[in-house]
Coordinates of C-alpha atoms in Angstrom, one line a residue:
M745 CA 12.2 27.4 7.8
K746 CA 14.7 26.3 5.1
G747 CA 14.8 22.7 3.8
R748 CA 17.8 21.4 1.9
F749 CA 18.8 18.4 -0.2
A750 CA 22.6 17.8 -0.1
P751 CA 23.6 14.9 -2.5
S752 CA 27.1 13.8 -3.2
P753 CA 27.7 13.7 -6.9
T754 CA 29.5 10.3 -6.8
G755 CA 26.9 8.5 -9.0
H756 CA 23.4 8.7 -10.4
M757 CA 20.4 9.4 -8.1
H758 CA 18.8 6.3 -6.5
I759 CA 15.5 5.8 -4.7
G760 CA 17.1 6.6 -1.3
N761 CA 18.3 10.0 -2.7
L762 CA 14.9 10.7 -4.1
W763 CA 13.2 9.8 -0.8
V764 CA 15.4 12.3 1.2
A765 CA 14.9 14.9 -1.5
F766 CA 11.1 14.5 -1.3
L767 CA 11.0 14.6 2.5
S768 CA 13.0 17.8 2.7
Y769 CA 11.1 19.4 -0.1
W770 CA 7.7 18.4 1.3
S771 CA 8.6 19.6 4.8
A772 CA 9.9 23.0 3.5
R773 CA 7.0 23.7 1.2
H774 CA 4.4 22.4 3.8
Q775 CA 5.8 25.0 6.2
D776 CA 5.9 27.8 3.6
G777 CA 9.7 27.6 3.8
E778 CA 12.5 27.8 1.3
Y779 CA 14.1 24.8 -0.4
I780 CA 17.8 24.7 -1.4
V781 CA 20.1 22.2 -3.1
R782 CA 23.7 21.9 -1.8
I783 CA 26.0 19.7 -3.9
E784 CA 28.4 17.9 -1.5
D785 CA 31.3 17.7 -4.0
V786 CA 34.3 17.9 -1.6
D787 CA 35.3 14.3 -2.1
T788 CA 37.5 15.1 -5.1
Q789 CA 38.4 11.4 -5.7
R790 CA 34.8 10.3 -6.4
S791 CA 32.8 13.5 -7.2
K792 CA 32.1 14.2 -10.8
A793 CA 30.5 17.3 -12.3
I794 CA 28.5 15.2 -14.7
Y795 CA 26.8 13.5 -11.8
A796 CA 26.0 16.9 -10.2
D797 CA 24.4 17.9 -13.5
H798 CA 22.4 14.7 -13.8
I799 CA 21.1 15.1 -10.2
L800 CA 19.9 18.7 -10.9
E801 CA 18.3 17.6 -14.2
D802 CA 16.6 14.6 -12.5
L803 CA 15.2 16.9 -9.7
S804 CA 13.9 19.4 -12.3
W805 CA 12.4 16.7 -14.4
L806 CA 10.6 15.3 -11.3
G807 CA 9.1 18.8 -10.6
F808 CA 11.4 19.9 -7.8
T809 CA 12.1 23.7 -7.7
W810 CA 14.6 25.5 -5.4
D811 CA 14.7 29.0 -4.2
E812 CA 18.4 29.7 -4.6
A813 CA 21.0 28.7 -7.1
P814 CA 22.5 25.3 -6.1
T815 CA 25.5 25.7 -3.8
Y816 CA 28.7 23.7 -4.5
Q817 CA 30.6 22.9 -1.3
S818 CA 33.9 22.9 -3.3
E819 CA 33.4 26.6 -4.0
R820 CA 33.1 27.4 -0.3
L821 CA 36.3 25.8 1.0
D822 CA 37.9 29.2 1.8
I823 CA 34.9 30.0 4.1
Y824 CA 35.2 26.6 5.9
E825 CA 39.0 27.0 6.3
R826 CA 38.5 30.5 7.8
Y827 CA 36.1 29.1 10.5
L828 CA 38.2 26.0 11.1
Q829 CA 41.2 28.3 11.7
E830 CA 39.1 30.4 14.1
L831 CA 38.0 27.3 16.1
R832 CA 41.6 26.0 16.2
S833 CA 42.9 29.4 17.5
Q834 CA 40.3 29.3 20.2
K835 CA 41.5 25.8 21.2
R836 CA 38.0 24.4 20.6
L837 CA 39.3 21.6 18.3
Y838 CA 42.0 18.9 18.4
P839 CA 43.4 16.8 15.6
C840 CA 42.4 13.2 15.2
Y841 CA 44.6 10.9 13.2
C842 CA 42.5 7.7 13.6
N843 CA 41.8 5.9 10.4
R844 CA 38.4 4.4 9.5
A845 CA 39.5 0.9 10.5
R846 CA 40.2 2.1 14.1
L847 CA 37.0 4.2 14.3
Q848 CA 35.0 1.1 13.1
E849 CA 36.7 -1.1 15.7
I850 CA 36.0 1.2 18.6
S851 CA 32.5 1.9 17.5
S852 CA 31.6 -1.8 17.3
A853 CA 33.1 -2.6 20.8
P854 CA 30.6 -2.8 23.6
H855 CA 30.5 0.3 25.9
Q856 CA 29.2 -0.3 29.4
G857 CA 25.8 1.5 29.8
E858 CA 25.9 3.0 26.3
A859 CA 23.5 2.2 23.5
H860 CA 25.3 4.2 20.9
H861 CA 28.8 4.7 19.4
V862 CA 31.3 6.4 21.6
Y863 CA 34.7 7.8 20.5
D864 CA 37.3 7.0 23.1
G865 CA 39.2 10.3 22.8
Y866 CA 42.5 8.6 21.9
C867 CA 43.9 11.5 19.9
L868 CA 43.2 13.9 22.7
T869 CA 45.8 12.3 24.9
H870 CA 48.3 10.8 22.4
E871 CA 50.8 12.6 20.2
P872 CA 50.7 11.7 16.5
T873 CA 53.7 9.8 15.0
I874 CA 55.7 11.3 12.2
G875 CA 54.3 10.8 8.8
E876 CA 50.7 10.3 9.9
R877 CA 48.0 11.3 7.5
S878 CA 46.2 14.7 7.6
P879 CA 44.0 15.0 10.6
S880 CA 40.3 15.2 11.0
W881 CA 39.3 17.8 13.6
R882 CA 37.2 17.0 16.7
F883 CA 35.6 19.3 19.1
H884 CA 36.8 19.5 22.7
M885 CA 33.7 18.3 24.6
K886 CA 33.0 18.3 28.3
N887 CA 31.4 15.2 29.7
I888 CA 27.9 16.3 28.8
R889 CA 25.0 14.6 27.1
G890 CA 23.1 16.1 24.3
S891 CA 20.3 14.8 22.1
F892 CA 17.7 15.8 19.6
Q893 CA 14.6 14.4 18.1
D894 CA 14.7 13.9 14.3
I895 CA 11.3 14.6 12.9
Y896 CA 11.6 11.8 10.3

């Protein structure tokens, strides 16, 4: 079992961060597992190295220990790009050009018989217009249901 805490270094730690760090730490240690810290620093507009340093210092000061050196997501972009390219070449992904406003709009609309957010697949059936922003990538999914139970 491996537990992890993956904060975004966009500011100082707050009580919510600490609670998540504690739960993942306690769960891993309680099950004789490993605990790792993964810094989610891919948001280059808001992430700051000084905040990552402060997060690690705060965790150490609070008595947290981890079993591997902290991983910085920004140092692994080539790995992610390689797998993204593999999935695209297998036609398992399609580009989505929807902006946050549109995604918020469709997620707040009522969906008959659905108690959760549903993406309408717009970009699967529409061609992007010239000059659109860089895409997000969505998985091609069959009409299947999947679920999991979060232990917290």
